[in-house]
Coordinates of C-alpha atoms and ligand atoms in Angstrom, one line a residue:
M1 CA 85.7 193.8 105.3
A2 CA 88.9 192.1 106.1
N3 CA 92.3 193.5 105.3
N4 CA 94.7 192.1 102.7
R5 CA 96.1 188.8 103.7
K6 CA 98.4 186.3 102.3
I7 CA 97.0 182.8 102.2
I8 CA 98.1 179.3 101.5
M9 CA 95.3 177.1 100.4
D10 CA 95.9 173.5 101.5
C11 CA 93.2 171.5 99.8
D12 CA 91.9 168.4 98.0
P13 CA 89.9 169.8 95.1
G14 CA 87.1 168.7 95.3
H15 CA 84.1 170.6 94.2
D16 CA 83.7 172.8 97.3
D17 CA 87.5 173.3 97.4
A18 CA 87.4 174.5 93.8
L19 CA 84.5 176.9 94.8
A20 CA 86.7 178.2 97.6
I21 CA 89.5 178.9 95.2
I22 CA 87.1 180.7 92.8
L23 CA 86.0 182.9 95.7
A24 CA 89.6 183.6 96.9
A25 CA 90.9 184.4 93.4
S26 CA 88.0 186.7 92.4
E27 CA 88.4 190.4 91.7
M28 CA 86.5 191.3 94.8
S29 CA 88.7 189.3 97.1
P30 CA 91.4 191.2 99.0
L31 CA 93.3 187.9 99.5
K32 CA 96.6 187.0 97.9
I33 CA 97.0 183.3 97.2
E34 CA 100.7 182.6 97.9
A35 CA 100.4 178.9 97.0
I36 CA 97.9 176.0 96.6
T37 CA 99.1 172.9 98.3
T38 CA 97.4 169.5 97.8
V39 CA 96.8 166.6 100.1
S40 CA 95.3 163.1 99.8
G41 CA 91.6 163.5 100.7
N42 CA 88.6 163.5 98.4
V43 CA 90.7 161.4 96.0
E44 CA 94.4 160.5 95.7
V45 CA 96.8 163.4 95.9
E46 CA 97.9 163.0 92.3
K47 CA 94.3 163.6 91.1
N48 CA 93.8 166.4 93.6
T49 CA 96.9 168.1 92.3
L50 CA 95.8 167.7 88.6
N51 CA 92.5 169.2 89.6
A52 CA 94.1 172.2 91.4
L53 CA 96.2 172.9 88.3
K54 CA 93.1 172.7 86.1
V55 CA 91.2 175.1 88.4
C56 CA 94.2 177.5 88.0
D57 CA 93.8 177.2 84.2
V58 CA 90.1 178.2 84.4
L59 CA 90.9 181.1 86.7
D60 CA 94.1 182.3 84.9
L61 CA 96.2 181.7 88.0
E62 CA 99.3 180.9 85.9
H63 CA 101.6 182.4 88.6
T64 CA 100.2 180.7 91.6
P65 CA 102.4 177.7 92.6
V66 CA 100.6 174.4 93.1
A67 CA 102.6 171.9 95.2
K68 CA 101.8 168.3 95.7
G69 CA 101.7 167.0 99.3
A70 CA 101.1 163.9 101.4
D71 CA 99.8 160.9 99.6
R72 CA 98.3 159.3 102.7
P73 CA 97.4 160.1 106.3
L74 CA 100.1 160.0 109.0
I75 CA 99.2 156.6 110.4
K76 CA 96.0 155.2 109.1
Q77 CA 95.0 153.8 105.7
R78 CA 94.0 156.3 103.0
E79 CA 90.3 156.9 102.6
V80 CA 88.7 158.8 99.7
A81 CA 85.3 160.3 99.0
E82 CA 84.7 159.3 95.3
E83 CA 81.0 158.9 96.0
I84 CA 80.8 162.7 96.5
H85 CA 83.4 164.1 94.1
G86 CA 83.5 161.3 91.4
E87 CA 86.4 159.3 90.1
T88 CA 88.5 162.2 89.0
G89 CA 87.7 164.1 92.2
L90 CA 86.2 166.9 90.1
D91 CA 83.6 165.1 88.0
G92 CA 81.1 167.2 86.1
P93 CA 82.6 170.3 84.4
A94 CA 84.3 169.7 81.1
L95 CA 88.0 170.2 81.8
P96 CA 91.0 169.6 79.5
E97 CA 92.8 166.2 80.0
L98 CA 96.1 168.0 80.9
P99 CA 96.6 171.2 82.7
A100 CA 98.7 174.0 81.2
K101 CA 101.3 174.1 84.0
E102 CA 103.3 171.6 86.0
P103 CA 103.2 171.3 89.8
A104 CA 106.1 172.9 91.8
E105 CA 109.1 170.8 92.3
A106 CA 109.1 171.3 96.1
H107 CA 106.8 169.2 98.3
A108 CA 103.8 170.9 99.7
V109 CA 105.1 170.7 103.3
D110 CA 108.3 172.5 102.3
V111 CA 106.3 175.1 100.4
I112 CA 104.2 175.8 103.6
I113 CA 107.3 176.0 105.8
D114 CA 109.2 178.2 103.3
K115 CA 106.3 180.7 102.8
V116 CA 105.6 180.9 106.5
L117 CA 109.2 181.2 107.7
N118 CA 109.8 184.0 105.1
S119 CA 106.7 185.9 106.0
N120 CA 106.1 188.7 108.4
H121 CA 103.6 186.9 110.6
D122 CA 101.1 187.5 107.9
V123 CA 100.5 184.2 106.3
T124 CA 97.2 182.4 107.0
L125 CA 96.8 178.7 106.3
V126 CA 93.5 177.8 104.8
A127 CA 93.0 174.1 105.2
T128 CA 90.0 172.5 103.4
G129 CA 91.2 168.9 103.3
P130 CA 92.6 166.4 105.8
L131 CA 95.3 168.1 108.0
T132 CA 98.2 165.9 107.0
N133 CA 100.4 168.5 105.3
V134 CA 99.8 171.1 108.0
A135 CA 100.7 168.6 110.8
L136 CA 103.8 167.4 108.9
A137 CA 104.9 171.1 108.4
I138 CA 104.5 171.7 112.2
K139 CA 106.5 168.6 113.1
K140 CA 109.2 169.3 110.5
E141 CA 109.7 172.9 111.4
P142 CA 108.1 174.0 114.7
G143 CA 109.6 177.4 114.1
I144 CA 106.5 178.1 111.9
L145 CA 104.2 177.9 114.9
S146 CA 104.8 181.4 116.1
K147 CA 104.7 182.8 112.6
I148 CA 101.4 181.5 111.3
Q149 CA 98.8 184.3 111.6
E150 CA 95.8 181.9 111.8
I151 CA 94.7 178.5 110.6
V152 CA 91.3 178.7 109.0
L153 CA 90.0 175.3 108.4
M154 CA 86.9 173.3 107.3
G155 CA 86.5 170.3 109.4
G156 CA 84.7 168.7 112.3
G157 CA 81.4 169.8 114.0
T158 CA 79.1 168.6 116.7
F159 CA 77.8 165.9 114.4
G160 CA 79.4 163.8 111.6
N161 CA 79.0 163.1 108.0
W162 CA 81.5 160.2 107.6
T163 CA 80.6 158.4 110.8
P164 CA 77.9 159.5 113.2
A165 CA 80.6 161.2 115.2
A166 CA 83.1 162.5 112.6
E167 CA 83.3 164.8 109.7
F168 CA 85.4 163.6 106.6
N169 CA 88.4 165.9 106.8
I170 CA 89.1 165.1 110.5
Y171 CA 88.2 161.4 110.2
V172 CA 90.6 160.8 107.4
D173 CA 93.6 161.9 109.5
A174 CA 92.6 162.5 113.1
E175 CA 96.2 162.1 114.3
A176 CA 97.2 165.0 112.0
A177 CA 94.1 167.0 113.3
K178 CA 95.2 166.4 116.9
I179 CA 98.6 167.9 116.2
V180 CA 97.1 170.9 114.6
F181 CA 94.4 171.5 117.2
D182 CA 97.0 171.1 120.0
S183 CA 99.5 173.4 118.3
G184 CA 98.6 176.7 120.0
V185 CA 98.2 178.5 116.6
P186 CA 94.9 180.5 116.5
I187 CA 92.4 178.2 114.8
T188 CA 89.1 179.3 113.2
M189 CA 87.0 176.3 112.5
F190 CA 84.1 175.9 110.0
G191 CA 82.5 172.6 110.9
L192 CA 79.3 171.0 109.7
D193 CA 77.2 173.1 112.1
V194 CA 77.9 176.1 110.0
T195 CA 78.7 174.7 106.6
H196 CA 75.3 173.0 106.6
Q197 CA 73.9 176.6 106.6
A198 CA 75.6 177.1 103.3
I199 CA 73.6 174.7 101.2
A200 CA 73.5 175.5 97.5
T201 CA 70.2 174.8 95.9
R202 CA 69.3 174.2 92.3
E203 CA 67.8 177.7 92.2
L204 CA 71.1 179.2 93.3
M205 CA 73.0 177.0 90.8
D206 CA 70.8 178.3 87.9
R207 CA 71.2 181.9 89.2
F208 CA 75.0 181.5 89.1
G209 CA 75.0 179.8 85.6
D210 CA 72.9 182.8 84.3
I211 CA 75.7 185.2 85.3
G212 CA 77.1 183.9 82.0
N213 CA 80.9 184.3 82.2
P214 CA 83.0 181.2 81.9
V215 CA 83.9 181.0 85.6
A216 CA 80.3 181.4 86.7
R217 CA 79.4 178.6 84.2
F218 CA 82.2 176.5 85.7
A219 CA 80.9 177.1 89.2
A220 CA 77.4 176.1 88.1
D221 CA 78.8 172.9 86.4
L222 CA 80.6 172.1 89.7
L223 CA 77.4 172.5 91.6
E224 CA 75.4 170.4 89.2
F225 CA 77.5 167.3 90.0
F226 CA 78.0 168.2 93.7
L227 CA 74.3 168.7 94.4
K228 CA 73.4 165.4 92.9
T229 CA 75.9 163.4 94.9
N230 CA 75.0 165.2 98.1
E231 CA 71.3 164.6 97.6
K232 CA 72.0 161.0 96.8
V233 CA 74.5 160.2 99.6
F234 CA 73.3 162.5 102.4
G235 CA 69.7 163.0 101.4
L236 CA 70.2 166.8 101.5
E237 CA 68.2 169.2 99.4
G238 CA 71.3 170.6 97.7
G239 CA 74.9 170.6 98.5
P240 CA 76.8 172.3 101.4
I241 CA 79.7 174.2 99.9
H242 CA 81.6 173.6 103.1
D243 CA 85.1 174.8 102.0
A244 CA 84.0 178.1 100.6
C245 CA 83.0 179.2 104.1
T246 CA 86.7 179.6 105.0
I247 CA 87.3 182.1 102.3
A248 CA 83.9 183.9 102.8
Y249 CA 85.1 184.5 106.4
L250 CA 88.5 185.9 105.3
I251 CA 86.8 188.3 102.9
N252 CA 84.0 189.3 105.3
P253 CA 84.2 187.9 108.9
S254 CA 81.0 189.6 109.9
L255 CA 79.0 187.0 107.9
F256 CA 79.6 184.6 110.8
D257 CA 78.9 184.4 114.5
F258 CA 81.6 182.6 116.6
E259 CA 82.1 181.1 120.0
H260 CA 85.5 180.4 121.6
V261 CA 85.6 176.8 122.7
R262 CA 88.0 174.0 123.7
I263 CA 88.1 171.3 121.1
D264 CA 90.0 168.0 121.5
I265 CA 90.4 165.5 118.7
E266 CA 89.4 161.9 119.4
T267 CA 92.0 159.4 118.1
K268 CA 91.2 156.4 120.2
G269 CA 87.4 155.9 120.3
E270 CA 85.9 152.7 118.7
F271 CA 82.8 154.7 117.6
T272 CA 84.1 158.2 117.8
Y273 CA 87.5 158.3 116.0
G274 CA 87.9 161.7 114.4
M275 CA 85.3 163.4 116.5
T276 CA 86.0 167.1 117.3
V277 CA 84.9 167.0 121.0
A278 CA 83.7 170.5 121.7
D279 CA 83.4 171.7 125.2
M280 CA 80.5 174.0 124.5
S281 CA 79.6 174.5 128.2
G282 CA 83.1 174.8 129.5
V283 CA 83.1 171.7 131.7
T284 CA 86.8 170.9 131.1
G285 CA 87.9 174.3 132.4
K286 CA 90.6 174.2 129.7
Q287 CA 91.5 177.4 127.7
P288 CA 89.6 177.6 124.5
N289 CA 91.8 176.8 121.5
V290 CA 89.3 177.3 118.7
K291 CA 87.1 180.1 117.3
F292 CA 84.1 178.0 116.4
A293 CA 81.7 179.3 113.7
R294 CA 78.1 178.8 114.8
F295 CA 75.9 180.9 112.5
L296 CA 76.1 182.1 108.9
N297 CA 74.3 185.1 107.4
R298 CA 73.0 183.1 104.5
D299 CA 71.8 185.9 102.3
G300 CA 75.0 187.8 102.8
F301 CA 77.0 184.7 102.0
W302 CA 75.2 184.0 98.7
E303 CA 75.4 187.6 97.7
L304 CA 79.2 187.6 98.3
F305 CA 79.4 184.4 96.2
S306 CA 77.4 185.9 93.4
D307 CA 79.4 189.1 93.4
A308 CA 82.6 187.1 93.2
L309 CA 81.3 185.2 90.2
K310 CA 80.2 188.5 88.5
S311 CA 83.6 190.0 89.1
Y312 CA 85.0 187.5 86.6
G313 CA 83.6 189.7 83.8
Ligands
BDR1 C1 84.7 168.1 103.5 O1 84.9 166.8 102.9 C2 85.2 167.0 101.6 O2 84.6 166.0 100.8 C3 84.8 168.4 101.2 O3 85.6 168.9 100.2 C4 85.0 169.2 102.5 O4 86.3 169.7 102.6 C5 83.3 168.1 104.1 O5 83.1 167.1 105.0
CA2 CA1 87.8 169.7 100.8

């Protein structure tokens, strides 16, 4: 199991982002969530921020700061994924209209910079939405580069889900992704190749619901909506809980197999914008910049997830 780590969760909750937060905040997680920062992605950043605050309510994370970030990609038009996450970005579970706490006054980018600069090289950025905030933080304060322990992100893959070539998080802001992938910070990437090995089925959803505590019920309600939209839009038999892979890795890295590869982000292609071009056979001769997750121990992953839900009492 991994050692204790401080993490900042930069996200766009989002059903699978919420499931990642549930995993990170559970009793059996050694991780300390320093802050949750939000970005425009699955829906607009205002909605993603409200959702993050509501998730904090469900999980009793009253002391975890939630900071609102970028409301659009660096250059291109905003694009959202309402067909997957619903109009609120977190359709399905019954949640109160208004969260108990307010977002932090500081902008997400400044929260990231502040937490990293004041750390002891021990803050990991977990990015499960478009990489706009992370790129802005790098550009605003390059001094954070040498202090980030690792960027663990969900995005990309050797195939796409938003275009034939691109995965949603990278496609939404490929210019930001390019800044992050070229930054020199150690990157561990959970792309579609591996997140499509973490497909929650109805059977799993029922198993989680049967655990019976309110958080497990919340997770099952999230899955109920998420499974339906993934089945409808992508024709999958269930829903890949992409973002939760990042946290599962931080809790137990041995659940995954990795390869070190060079990945460049396509920002110019007519048909390939947002593609994570992976040099799997080493033809570029460039130094690898990414620890690329290839395989998941599925049984171990679901066991971890189920133990996390049980730990909520
Ligand atoms: C990614 O896109 C979002 O809809 C999910 O939350 C995940 O981060 C998967 O392509
Ligand atoms: Ca996400």
